[in-house]
Amino acid sequence: MEYYLQLIINGLVVGSIYSLVALGFVIIFKATKVVNFAQGELVMVGAYICFALTVQFQLPFLASFLLTLVFSIVLATVVERLILRPLIGEPIISVIMVTIGLSSMLKSFVQMVWGTQIQVFPAILPQEPYMLLGLPIAPVYVAAFGLSALLFGVFSLFFKYSSLGIAMRATAFDQQAAQSMGIGIKSIFALSWCIAAVVSSIGGIILGNINGINAQLGHLGLKVFPAVILGGLDSLLGAALGGLIIGVLENICEGAAKDLFGLGGFKEVASFLILVVILMVKPYGLFGTKEIERV
Amino acid sequence: MNILQVQNLEVVYNDVVLVLKGLSLDVASGSITTLLGANGAGKSTTLKAVSGLLAGENGKVTSGSVLYDGADTVRLSPEKLVRAGVFQVMEGRRIFEDLTVEENLRCGAYTQPARLFAHNAEKVYSYFPRLRERRHQLAGYMSGGEQQMLAIGRAVMACPKLLLLDEPSLGLAPLLVEEIFDIVRRINATEGVSVLLVEQNARMALSLADYGYIMENGRIVMDGKGEDLLRNPDVQEFYLGLGHGGEKRSYHDVKHYRRRKRWLG
Ligand SMILES: Nc1ncnc2c1ncn2[C@@H]1O[C@H](COP(=O)(O)OP(=O)(O)OP(=O)(O)O)[C@@H](O)[C@H]1O
Ligand SMILES: [Mg+2]
């Protein structure tokens, strides 16, 4: 029992990171209709930049954290401006190919600079675990979960109440109509990429603090697909829950497979199996929009 | 004084389809001017050329000019034009269905300082009390008439100087059309907004407008004061559907007239 509880808690923490990355993915998809296959690489680049600043340049963690966010914003702006904007109006398949190319470029860049072996962040938080329901929980887990929840809260408020957030939703619904309101949709596109890069690199930094980082971190982007499709491609709440559900289920499946059958490595496939099963029941995902139909 | 002067405008879509073929029209400051014409004549294209929305549809102004307040605006982006006071209410209302009524108004107010929001929203709600009742409702669940009100309400939020209305009567019951036209008149009078109104409903539009243009095939074929056009026998016959004896003419005659017109023009 305790074993499974521990699995659930680990799942929630990893899941909250999936949620963050899924949030970034969904924001780009909603605003620009681009399916970004480089989302996982944004996570990886963020993690490596922060690692480099803290370990190689010996900056205090908070400073490197903030500098990483600045770097993410610059990177996203450049990518959006130079690579994606010229493709507005081009066939969706070209855009997808470009994001796949971008993911390879970012990955090669990281391997070139930092190599492929695993790198470990210095411990920032105390190691002494908290006790919750009799289970030891590392402070970094609590911080990870709290930070993800905080970011989701902030973005929900942003999309609900700020003019810019509302304009982003309007642009997602009808770009030309948004333009006719005086909303600059190109800056909305750029902003979406910036937000996506920022939340992804925060996810990467958290993950780096928990597990260390290597050049395979970008594969996380693939995990995000079950999460977003499960949650509905265009829903923020869906992204949050989708990420958590995938995180928990894959941990439980992995644990159960090991516990009951002695099988390992089930984690990687588990999320996709779950995805297939859920989509058979709910083809729009849990929270996806079915167009409003008026009668 | 004309707030808008369109001179010899030519517009091409996708680099091949010539849709406006030297169209000219003026909108006098403070007036309501209407632009009438059959389906596909190029009315919406004209409005988009003025509001800068052509670029998004692969349309291009290839010659001629659009002067707003005396300055050429052909190269300006829609954002700049909205900030300068040109606002188009697009055909088919185009409201943001998964936003609430009030959030739609926030979009209309996007270019305005936030502190004016409450005041301007109050103005919209006084023109359209029904929107106030429904302000927290999702806009997609409103009736067609309410959606049109919202579309015009969004425009009011932007405090425009020149309002471009594209077929506000589309698909609405006659009584509602009257209500909406009445509000357009009030907005024109109280806010001092000049209006360029594109319509299929020629009778309503001409009785509302100070001045009217009739276009066919990318050109203006007739223009005059609203009441003069209403009395003009040609207009009565072919746009208002009245023969000289008052009986309805068939569509065939209208087509015949168009053919004749095309040869003449
Ligand atoms: N984006 C576009 N690309 C190519 N052709 C277009 C485009 N938009 C309009 N057209 C063409 O330009 C012509 C004029 O269209 P426009 O929409 O301006 O007509 P309209 O007078 O507004 O008609 P309606 O009364 O049906 O709204 C039509 O023949 C139409 O097919
Ligand atoms: Mg039209």
Coordinates of C-alpha atoms and ligand atoms in Angstrom, one line a residue:
Chain A
M1 CA 0.0 0.0 0.0
E2 CA 2.7 2.4 1.0
Y3 CA 4.5 1.4 -2.1
Y4 CA 1.6 2.5 -4.3
L5 CA 1.0 5.7 -2.3
Q6 CA 4.6 6.6 -3.0
L7 CA 4.1 5.9 -6.6
I8 CA 1.1 8.2 -6.7
I9 CA 3.0 11.0 -5.1
N10 CA 5.9 10.6 -7.5
G11 CA 3.4 10.5 -10.3
L12 CA 1.8 13.7 -9.2
V13 CA 5.1 15.5 -9.1
V14 CA 6.3 14.3 -12.5
G15 CA 2.7 14.8 -13.8
S16 CA 2.8 18.4 -12.7
I17 CA 5.8 18.9 -14.9
Y18 CA 4.1 17.2 -17.8
S19 CA 1.2 19.6 -17.1
L20 CA 3.5 22.6 -17.4
V21 CA 5.0 21.5 -20.6
A22 CA 1.5 20.6 -21.9
L23 CA 0.4 24.1 -20.9
G24 CA 3.1 25.5 -23.2
F25 CA 2.1 23.2 -26.0
V26 CA -1.6 24.0 -25.7
I27 CA -0.9 27.8 -25.6
I28 CA 1.0 27.6 -28.9
F29 CA -1.5 25.3 -30.5
K30 CA -4.5 27.5 -29.4
A31 CA -3.1 30.8 -30.6
T32 CA -1.2 29.8 -33.7
K33 CA -2.5 26.3 -34.6
V34 CA 1.0 25.1 -34.7
V35 CA 1.6 21.6 -33.4
N36 CA 5.0 22.1 -31.8
F37 CA 7.1 19.0 -31.8
A38 CA 10.0 20.9 -30.3
Q39 CA 8.2 21.4 -26.9
G40 CA 10.4 18.8 -25.2
E41 CA 13.5 20.4 -26.5
L42 CA 12.5 23.7 -25.0
V43 CA 12.4 21.9 -21.7
M44 CA 15.8 20.5 -22.3
V45 CA 17.4 23.8 -23.4
G46 CA 16.0 25.5 -20.3
A47 CA 17.3 22.9 -18.0
Y48 CA 20.8 23.0 -19.6
I49 CA 21.0 26.8 -19.6
C50 CA 20.1 26.9 -15.9
F51 CA 22.6 24.1 -15.2
A52 CA 25.4 25.9 -17.0
L53 CA 24.7 29.1 -15.2
T54 CA 24.6 27.5 -11.7
V55 CA 27.4 24.9 -12.1
Q56 CA 29.7 26.2 -14.8
F57 CA 29.3 30.0 -14.1
Q58 CA 28.7 29.5 -10.4
L59 CA 25.8 32.0 -10.2
P60 CA 23.4 31.8 -7.3
F61 CA 20.5 29.6 -8.2
L62 CA 17.9 32.3 -8.2
A63 CA 19.9 34.4 -10.6
S64 CA 20.4 31.6 -13.0
F65 CA 16.8 30.7 -12.8
L66 CA 15.8 34.2 -13.8
L67 CA 18.4 34.5 -16.5
T68 CA 17.2 31.2 -17.9
L69 CA 13.7 32.6 -18.2
V70 CA 15.1 35.7 -20.0
F71 CA 17.1 33.4 -22.3
S72 CA 13.9 31.3 -23.0
I73 CA 12.1 34.5 -24.0
V74 CA 14.8 35.5 -26.3
L75 CA 15.0 32.0 -27.9
A76 CA 11.2 31.9 -28.4
T77 CA 11.1 35.3 -29.9
V78 CA 13.9 34.4 -32.4
V79 CA 12.3 31.1 -33.3
E80 CA 8.9 32.6 -33.8
R81 CA 10.2 35.5 -35.7
L82 CA 12.7 33.8 -38.0
I83 CA 11.3 30.3 -38.4
L84 CA 7.6 30.2 -37.8
R85 CA 6.3 33.6 -38.9
P86 CA 7.4 33.2 -42.5
L87 CA 5.4 30.0 -42.5
I88 CA 2.0 31.6 -41.6
G89 CA -0.5 30.4 -44.1
E90 CA 1.6 27.5 -45.3
P91 CA 0.3 23.9 -45.2
I92 CA 0.2 22.5 -41.7
I93 CA 2.5 19.6 -42.7
S94 CA 5.3 22.1 -43.6
V95 CA 5.0 23.7 -40.2
I96 CA 5.1 20.4 -38.4
M97 CA 8.2 19.4 -40.3
V98 CA 9.8 22.7 -39.3
T99 CA 9.2 22.1 -35.6
I100 CA 10.6 18.6 -35.9
G101 CA 13.7 20.1 -37.6
L102 CA 13.9 22.6 -34.8
S103 CA 13.8 19.9 -32.2
S104 CA 16.7 18.1 -33.8
M105 CA 18.7 21.4 -34.0
L106 CA 18.1 22.2 -30.3
K107 CA 19.1 18.6 -29.3
S108 CA 22.3 18.6 -31.4
F109 CA 23.2 22.0 -30.0
V110 CA 22.9 20.7 -26.4
Q111 CA 24.9 17.5 -27.2
M112 CA 27.6 19.6 -28.9
V113 CA 28.0 21.9 -25.9
W114 CA 27.3 19.6 -22.9
G115 CA 27.8 16.1 -24.3
T116 CA 25.4 13.2 -23.7
Q117 CA 26.2 12.1 -20.1
I118 CA 24.0 12.8 -17.2
Q119 CA 24.6 16.1 -15.4
V120 CA 23.5 16.7 -11.8
F121 CA 22.2 20.0 -10.3
P122 CA 23.6 20.9 -6.9
A123 CA 21.1 20.4 -4.2
I124 CA 19.3 23.7 -3.7
L125 CA 16.6 22.7 -1.2
P126 CA 17.3 20.8 2.1
Q127 CA 17.4 17.0 1.7
E128 CA 15.6 16.3 5.0
P129 CA 12.2 14.9 3.8
Y130 CA 8.9 16.0 5.1
M131 CA 6.5 13.4 6.5
L132 CA 3.1 13.2 4.9
L133 CA 0.7 10.5 5.9
G134 CA 3.7 8.7 7.3
L135 CA 5.5 8.9 3.9
P136 CA 8.8 10.7 3.5
I137 CA 8.6 13.4 0.7
A138 CA 11.5 15.3 -0.5
P139 CA 11.2 19.1 -0.2
V140 CA 12.1 19.4 -3.9
Y141 CA 9.0 17.4 -4.7
V142 CA 6.8 19.8 -2.7
A143 CA 8.4 22.8 -4.4
A144 CA 8.0 21.2 -7.8
F145 CA 4.3 20.6 -7.3
G146 CA 3.7 24.0 -5.6
L147 CA 5.5 25.9 -8.4
S148 CA 3.5 24.1 -11.1
A149 CA 0.2 24.8 -9.3
L150 CA 1.2 28.4 -8.8
L151 CA 2.0 28.8 -12.5
F152 CA -1.3 27.3 -13.5
G153 CA -3.1 29.6 -11.1
V154 CA -1.3 32.6 -12.6
F155 CA -2.1 31.7 -16.1
S156 CA -5.7 30.9 -15.4
L157 CA -6.1 34.4 -14.0
F158 CA -4.2 35.9 -16.9
F159 CA -6.5 34.3 -19.5
K160 CA -9.6 35.1 -17.6
Y161 CA -9.0 38.7 -16.5
S162 CA -6.2 40.5 -18.4
S163 CA -6.9 42.2 -21.7
L164 CA -3.9 40.4 -23.3
G165 CA -5.1 37.0 -22.1
I166 CA -8.6 37.6 -23.4
A167 CA -7.1 38.9 -26.7
M168 CA -5.1 35.6 -26.9
R169 CA -8.3 33.6 -26.5
A170 CA -10.0 35.8 -29.1
T171 CA -7.2 35.2 -31.5
A172 CA -7.4 31.5 -30.9
F173 CA -11.0 31.6 -31.9
D174 CA -10.9 33.8 -35.0
Q175 CA -7.7 35.4 -36.1
Q176 CA -9.2 37.8 -38.6
A177 CA -12.0 39.0 -36.3
A178 CA -9.3 39.6 -33.7
Q179 CA -7.3 41.7 -36.1
S180 CA -10.5 43.7 -36.9
M181 CA -10.5 44.6 -33.2
G182 CA -7.1 46.1 -33.4
I183 CA -5.4 43.1 -31.8
G184 CA -1.9 42.6 -33.3
I185 CA -2.0 38.9 -33.9
K186 CA 1.7 38.7 -34.7
S187 CA 2.6 39.9 -31.2
I188 CA 0.1 37.4 -29.9
F189 CA 1.9 34.7 -31.7
A190 CA 5.2 35.8 -30.3
L191 CA 3.8 36.0 -26.9
S192 CA 2.4 32.5 -27.1
W193 CA 5.9 31.2 -27.9
C194 CA 7.4 33.1 -25.1
I195 CA 5.0 31.8 -22.5
A196 CA 5.4 28.3 -23.8
A197 CA 9.2 28.5 -23.7
V198 CA 9.1 30.0 -20.2
V199 CA 6.8 27.4 -18.6
S200 CA 8.7 24.6 -20.4
S201 CA 12.1 25.7 -19.1
I202 CA 10.7 26.0 -15.6
G203 CA 9.6 22.4 -16.1
G204 CA 13.1 21.5 -17.2
I205 CA 14.7 23.2 -14.3
I206 CA 12.4 21.5 -11.8
L207 CA 13.1 18.1 -13.4
G208 CA 16.8 18.8 -13.4
N209 CA 16.7 19.4 -9.7
I210 CA 14.9 16.1 -9.2
N211 CA 16.5 13.7 -11.6
G212 CA 19.5 15.4 -13.1
I213 CA 19.5 16.1 -16.9
N214 CA 20.8 14.4 -20.0
A215 CA 20.3 15.0 -23.7
Q216 CA 17.3 12.6 -23.7
L217 CA 15.3 15.1 -21.7
G218 CA 13.6 16.2 -24.9
H219 CA 11.7 12.9 -25.1
L220 CA 9.6 14.4 -22.4
G221 CA 7.9 16.3 -25.3
L222 CA 6.5 12.9 -26.4
K223 CA 4.9 12.3 -23.0
V224 CA 3.2 15.6 -23.4
F225 CA 1.2 14.3 -26.4
P226 CA -0.8 11.8 -24.3
A227 CA -1.3 14.5 -21.7
V228 CA -2.7 17.1 -24.1
I229 CA -4.7 14.8 -26.2
L230 CA -6.2 13.3 -23.1
G231 CA -7.0 16.8 -21.8
G232 CA -8.3 18.0 -25.2
L233 CA -5.9 19.9 -27.4
D234 CA -7.3 23.3 -26.6
S235 CA -8.0 23.4 -22.9
L236 CA -5.8 24.7 -20.1
L237 CA -7.6 22.8 -17.4
G238 CA -7.3 19.8 -19.6
A239 CA -3.6 20.2 -19.9
A240 CA -3.2 20.4 -16.2
L241 CA -5.3 17.3 -15.4
G242 CA -4.0 15.4 -18.5
G243 CA -0.5 15.9 -17.2
L244 CA -1.3 14.8 -13.7
I245 CA -3.3 11.8 -14.9
I246 CA -0.6 10.6 -17.2
G247 CA 2.1 11.1 -14.5
V248 CA 0.2 9.1 -11.9
L249 CA -1.0 6.3 -14.2
E250 CA 2.4 5.7 -15.8
N251 CA 4.0 5.4 -12.4
I252 CA 1.3 3.1 -11.1
C253 CA 1.5 0.9 -14.3
E254 CA 5.3 0.8 -14.0
G255 CA 5.1 -0.1 -10.4
A256 CA 2.4 -2.6 -10.7
A257 CA 4.2 -4.3 -13.6
K258 CA 7.3 -4.6 -11.6
D259 CA 5.5 -5.6 -8.4
L260 CA 3.2 -8.2 -9.9
F261 CA 4.9 -9.5 -13.0
G262 CA 8.5 -8.5 -12.4
L263 CA 8.5 -6.6 -15.6
G264 CA 10.5 -3.4 -16.0
G265 CA 10.5 -0.5 -18.4
F266 CA 6.7 -0.4 -18.7
K267 CA 6.7 3.4 -18.0
E268 CA 7.4 4.5 -21.5
V269 CA 4.5 2.6 -23.2
A270 CA 2.1 3.0 -20.3
S271 CA 1.0 6.5 -21.1
F272 CA 0.3 5.7 -24.7
L273 CA -1.7 2.7 -23.8
I274 CA -3.7 4.8 -21.4
L275 CA -4.2 7.4 -24.2
V276 CA -5.6 4.8 -26.6
V277 CA -8.0 3.5 -24.1
I278 CA -9.3 6.9 -23.0
L279 CA -9.7 8.1 -26.6
M280 CA -11.8 5.1 -27.4
V281 CA -14.2 6.3 -24.7
K282 CA -13.9 10.1 -25.1
P283 CA -12.7 11.0 -28.6
Y284 CA -12.5 14.7 -27.9
G285 CA -10.4 14.1 -24.8
L286 CA -11.7 14.9 -21.4
F287 CA -12.1 18.6 -21.9
G288 CA -11.8 19.3 -25.6
T289 CA -14.3 21.6 -27.3
K290 CA -17.0 20.2 -29.4
E291 CA -18.0 23.3 -31.4
I292 CA -20.9 25.1 -29.9
E293 CA -24.0 24.2 -31.9
R294 CA -27.0 26.5 -31.7
V295 CA -30.4 25.2 -32.7
Chain B
M1 CA -15.2 67.5 -45.5
N2 CA -14.9 63.8 -46.3
I3 CA -13.6 61.5 -43.6
L4 CA -13.0 58.8 -46.3
Q5 CA -12.1 59.2 -50.0
V6 CA -11.6 56.0 -52.0
Q7 CA -10.2 56.8 -55.4
N8 CA -10.0 54.5 -58.4
L9 CA -9.3 51.5 -56.2
E10 CA -8.2 48.3 -57.8
V11 CA -8.0 45.1 -55.7
V12 CA -6.6 41.8 -56.7
Y13 CA -7.0 38.5 -54.8
N14 CA -4.3 35.8 -55.1
D15 CA -2.5 37.9 -57.7
V16 CA -5.0 37.0 -60.3
V17 CA -8.6 37.8 -59.6
L18 CA -9.4 41.5 -60.2
V19 CA -12.3 42.2 -57.9
L20 CA -12.4 46.0 -57.6
K21 CA -11.9 47.7 -61.0
G22 CA -11.4 51.4 -60.3
L23 CA -14.0 52.0 -57.5
S24 CA -14.4 55.6 -56.1
L25 CA -16.6 56.7 -53.3
D26 CA -16.6 59.4 -50.5
V27 CA -18.0 59.3 -47.0
A28 CA -18.8 62.8 -45.7
S29 CA -17.8 63.4 -42.1
G30 CA -20.6 62.7 -39.7
S31 CA -22.8 61.1 -42.4
I32 CA -24.2 57.7 -43.0
T33 CA -23.3 56.5 -46.4
T34 CA -24.5 53.2 -47.8
L35 CA -22.9 50.9 -50.4
L36 CA -25.4 48.6 -52.2
G37 CA -24.9 45.9 -54.7
A38 CA -25.6 42.3 -55.6
N39 CA -23.7 39.3 -54.2
G40 CA -20.1 39.2 -55.3
A41 CA -20.1 42.8 -56.4
G42 CA -17.2 43.5 -54.2
K43 CA -18.8 45.3 -51.3
S44 CA -17.0 43.4 -48.5
T45 CA -13.8 43.7 -50.5
T46 CA -14.2 47.5 -50.5
L47 CA -14.6 47.6 -46.7
K48 CA -11.6 45.3 -46.1
A49 CA -9.5 47.5 -48.4
V50 CA -10.4 50.4 -46.1
S51 CA -9.9 48.6 -42.8
G52 CA -6.6 46.9 -43.8
L53 CA -8.0 43.4 -43.5
L54 CA -7.3 42.4 -47.1
A55 CA -3.7 41.3 -46.5
G56 CA -4.9 38.4 -44.4
E57 CA -6.9 37.1 -47.3
N58 CA -4.2 37.4 -49.9
G59 CA -5.8 40.5 -51.3
K60 CA -3.8 43.4 -52.6
V61 CA -4.6 47.0 -53.5
T62 CA -2.9 47.3 -56.9
S63 CA -3.8 50.8 -57.7
G64 CA -5.8 53.8 -56.5
S65 CA -5.8 55.2 -53.0
V66 CA -7.7 55.2 -49.7
L67 CA -7.6 58.5 -48.0
Y68 CA -8.8 58.5 -44.3
D69 CA -8.8 62.0 -42.8
G70 CA -6.8 63.1 -45.8
A71 CA -3.9 60.6 -45.4
D72 CA -3.3 57.5 -47.5
T73 CA -3.8 54.4 -45.4
V74 CA -3.4 51.6 -48.0
R75 CA -0.3 50.2 -46.4
L76 CA -1.4 50.5 -42.8
S77 CA -2.0 47.4 -40.7
P78 CA -5.5 46.8 -39.2
E79 CA -4.1 47.5 -35.7
K80 CA -2.9 50.9 -36.7
L81 CA -6.2 51.7 -38.5
V82 CA -8.3 50.7 -35.5
R83 CA -6.1 52.9 -33.3
A84 CA -6.6 55.7 -35.8
G85 CA -10.4 55.3 -35.6
V86 CA -11.4 53.0 -38.5
F87 CA -13.4 50.0 -37.2
Q88 CA -15.0 47.3 -39.4
V89 CA -17.9 45.1 -38.2
M90 CA -17.3 42.1 -40.4
E91 CA -19.9 40.3 -42.4
G92 CA -21.5 37.4 -40.4
R93 CA -20.9 39.1 -37.0
R94 CA -17.7 37.0 -36.2
I95 CA -18.2 37.2 -32.5
F96 CA -15.9 35.1 -30.3
E97 CA -18.2 32.4 -29.4
D98 CA -16.3 30.8 -26.5
L99 CA -15.8 34.2 -24.8
T100 CA -18.5 35.8 -22.7
V101 CA -20.4 38.8 -23.9
E102 CA -18.3 41.1 -21.6
E103 CA -15.1 39.5 -22.8
N104 CA -16.1 40.2 -26.3
L105 CA -16.6 43.8 -25.4
R106 CA -13.1 43.8 -23.8
C107 CA -11.7 42.7 -27.2
G108 CA -13.5 45.6 -28.8
A109 CA -11.9 47.9 -26.2
Y110 CA -8.5 46.3 -26.8
T111 CA -7.0 49.6 -28.2
Q112 CA -8.6 51.8 -25.6
P113 CA -7.2 52.6 -22.1
A114 CA -8.5 50.3 -19.5
R115 CA -10.0 53.1 -17.4
L116 CA -12.5 53.9 -20.1
F117 CA -13.9 50.4 -20.1
A118 CA -16.6 50.7 -17.6
H119 CA -17.9 54.0 -19.1
N120 CA -17.9 52.6 -22.6
A121 CA -19.5 49.3 -21.6
E122 CA -22.2 51.3 -19.9
K123 CA -22.8 53.1 -23.2
V124 CA -23.1 49.8 -25.1
Y125 CA -25.5 48.4 -22.5
S126 CA -27.7 51.5 -22.8
Y127 CA -27.9 51.0 -26.6
F128 CA -28.5 47.3 -26.2
P129 CA -30.0 46.5 -22.8
R130 CA -30.3 42.8 -23.8
L131 CA -26.5 42.6 -23.7
R132 CA -26.4 43.7 -20.1
E133 CA -28.6 40.9 -19.0
R134 CA -26.5 38.4 -20.8
R135 CA -23.1 39.8 -20.2
H136 CA -21.7 36.8 -18.3
Q137 CA -23.1 34.4 -20.8
L138 CA -21.1 32.7 -23.5
A139 CA -21.6 34.7 -26.7
G140 CA -21.9 31.5 -28.8
Y141 CA -25.2 30.7 -27.1
M142 CA -26.9 34.0 -28.1
S143 CA -29.4 34.4 -30.8
G144 CA -28.4 35.9 -34.2
G145 CA -29.9 39.2 -33.4
E146 CA -28.1 39.4 -30.0
Q147 CA -24.8 38.5 -31.7
Q148 CA -25.3 41.3 -34.2
M149 CA -25.9 43.7 -31.3
L150 CA -22.7 42.4 -29.7
A151 CA -20.8 42.9 -32.9
I152 CA -21.9 46.5 -33.1
G153 CA -21.3 46.9 -29.3
R154 CA -17.7 45.8 -29.8
A155 CA -17.3 48.5 -32.3
V156 CA -18.7 51.1 -30.0
M157 CA -16.1 50.0 -27.4
A158 CA -13.3 51.0 -29.8
C159 CA -14.6 54.6 -30.0
P160 CA -14.2 54.7 -33.8
K161 CA -14.5 57.8 -36.0
L162 CA -15.4 55.8 -39.1
L163 CA -17.6 52.7 -38.6
L164 CA -17.7 50.2 -41.5
L165 CA -20.8 47.9 -41.2
D166 CA -21.0 44.9 -43.4
E167 CA -24.5 43.6 -43.8
P168 CA -25.8 44.0 -40.3
S169 CA -29.2 42.9 -41.3
L170 CA -28.0 39.5 -42.6
G171 CA -30.4 36.8 -41.5
L172 CA -32.4 39.0 -39.0
A173 CA -36.2 39.3 -38.7
P174 CA -37.5 42.7 -40.2
L175 CA -38.4 44.0 -36.8
L176 CA -34.9 43.4 -35.4
V177 CA -33.4 44.9 -38.5
E178 CA -35.4 48.1 -37.8
E179 CA -34.2 48.1 -34.2
I180 CA -30.5 47.7 -35.3
F181 CA -30.7 50.4 -37.9
D182 CA -32.3 52.7 -35.4
I183 CA -29.4 52.1 -33.1
V184 CA -26.9 52.7 -35.9
R185 CA -28.7 56.1 -36.5
R186 CA -28.4 56.9 -32.7
I187 CA -24.7 55.9 -32.6
N188 CA -24.1 58.1 -35.7
A189 CA -25.9 61.0 -34.1
T190 CA -24.7 60.8 -30.5
E191 CA -21.1 59.5 -30.9
G192 CA -20.6 61.6 -34.1
V193 CA -19.3 58.5 -35.9
S194 CA -19.3 58.5 -39.7
V195 CA -20.8 55.3 -41.0
L196 CA -20.2 53.4 -44.2
L197 CA -23.0 50.8 -44.4
V198 CA -22.9 47.8 -46.8
E199 CA -26.3 46.3 -47.3
Q200 CA -28.5 43.9 -49.3
N201 CA -31.6 45.4 -47.8
A202 CA -31.6 48.4 -50.1
R203 CA -34.8 50.0 -48.9
M204 CA -33.9 50.1 -45.3
A205 CA -30.4 51.2 -46.1
L206 CA -31.4 54.0 -48.4
S207 CA -34.0 55.4 -46.0
L208 CA -31.4 55.5 -43.3
A209 CA -28.5 56.8 -45.3
D210 CA -27.7 60.4 -46.3
Y211 CA -25.9 59.3 -49.4
G212 CA -25.8 56.0 -51.3
Y213 CA -23.7 54.2 -53.9
I214 CA -24.7 51.3 -56.0
M215 CA -21.9 49.0 -57.2
E216 CA -21.8 46.2 -59.7
N217 CA -18.9 44.1 -60.7
G218 CA -16.3 46.1 -58.9
R219 CA -17.4 49.6 -59.9
I220 CA -19.8 52.2 -58.8
V221 CA -22.7 52.4 -61.3
M222 CA -24.9 54.9 -59.6
D223 CA -24.8 57.3 -56.7
G224 CA -27.0 60.0 -55.1
K225 CA -28.7 61.1 -52.0
G226 CA -30.5 58.4 -50.1
E227 CA -34.0 59.7 -50.8
D228 CA -33.2 60.4 -54.5
L229 CA -32.0 56.9 -55.0
L230 CA -35.1 55.6 -53.3
R231 CA -37.2 57.5 -55.8
N232 CA -35.1 56.7 -58.8
P233 CA -37.1 54.4 -61.1
D234 CA -34.2 52.2 -62.1
V235 CA -33.3 51.6 -58.5
Q236 CA -36.9 51.0 -57.6
E237 CA -37.2 48.5 -60.4
F238 CA -34.0 46.6 -60.0
Y239 CA -33.0 47.0 -56.3
L240 CA -36.2 47.5 -54.5
G241 CA -38.0 44.9 -56.6
L242 CA -40.8 47.3 -57.6
G243 CA -42.0 47.7 -61.2
H244 CA -43.5 51.0 -62.2
G245 CA -46.9 49.6 -61.6
G246 CA -45.8 48.4 -58.1
E247 CA -45.7 44.7 -59.1
K248 CA -42.6 42.6 -58.4
R249 CA -40.3 41.9 -61.3
S250 CA -38.8 38.6 -61.8
Y251 CA -35.2 37.8 -61.2
H252 CA -34.8 37.2 -64.9
D253 CA -35.3 40.9 -65.6
V254 CA -32.8 41.8 -63.0
K255 CA -30.3 39.6 -64.7
H256 CA -31.2 41.2 -68.0
Y257 CA -30.6 44.6 -66.5
R258 CA -27.3 43.6 -65.2
R259 CA -26.2 42.3 -68.5
R260 CA -27.3 45.6 -70.1
K261 CA -25.5 47.5 -67.4
R262 CA -22.4 45.5 -67.9
W263 CA -22.4 46.4 -71.6
L264 CA -23.0 50.0 -70.9
G265 CA -20.4 50.2 -68.1
Ligands
LIG1 N1 -10.3 35.9 -50.2 C1 -10.7 35.9 -51.4 N2 -10.0 35.2 -52.3 C2 -10.4 35.2 -53.6 N3 -11.5 35.8 -54.1 C3 -12.3 36.4 -53.2 C4 -11.9 36.5 -51.9 N4 -12.9 37.2 -51.2 C5 -13.8 37.6 -52.2 N5 -13.4 37.1 -53.4 C6 -14.1 37.3 -54.6 O1 -14.3 38.7 -54.8 C7 -15.6 39.0 -55.3 C8 -16.3 40.0 -54.4 O2 -16.4 39.5 -53.1 P1 -17.0 40.3 -51.9 O3 -17.0 39.4 -50.7 O4 -16.3 41.6 -51.8 O5 -18.5 40.5 -52.5 P2 -19.7 41.2 -51.7 O6 -20.2 42.3 -52.6 O7 -19.4 41.5 -50.3 O8 -20.8 40.0 -51.8 P3 -21.9 39.5 -50.7 O9 -23.0 40.4 -50.9 O10 -22.2 38.1 -51.1 O11 -21.2 39.6 -49.4 C9 -16.3 37.6 -55.3 O12 -16.4 37.2 -56.7 C10 -15.5 36.7 -54.5 O13 -15.6 35.4 -55.0
MG2 MG -20.0 40.7 -48.5

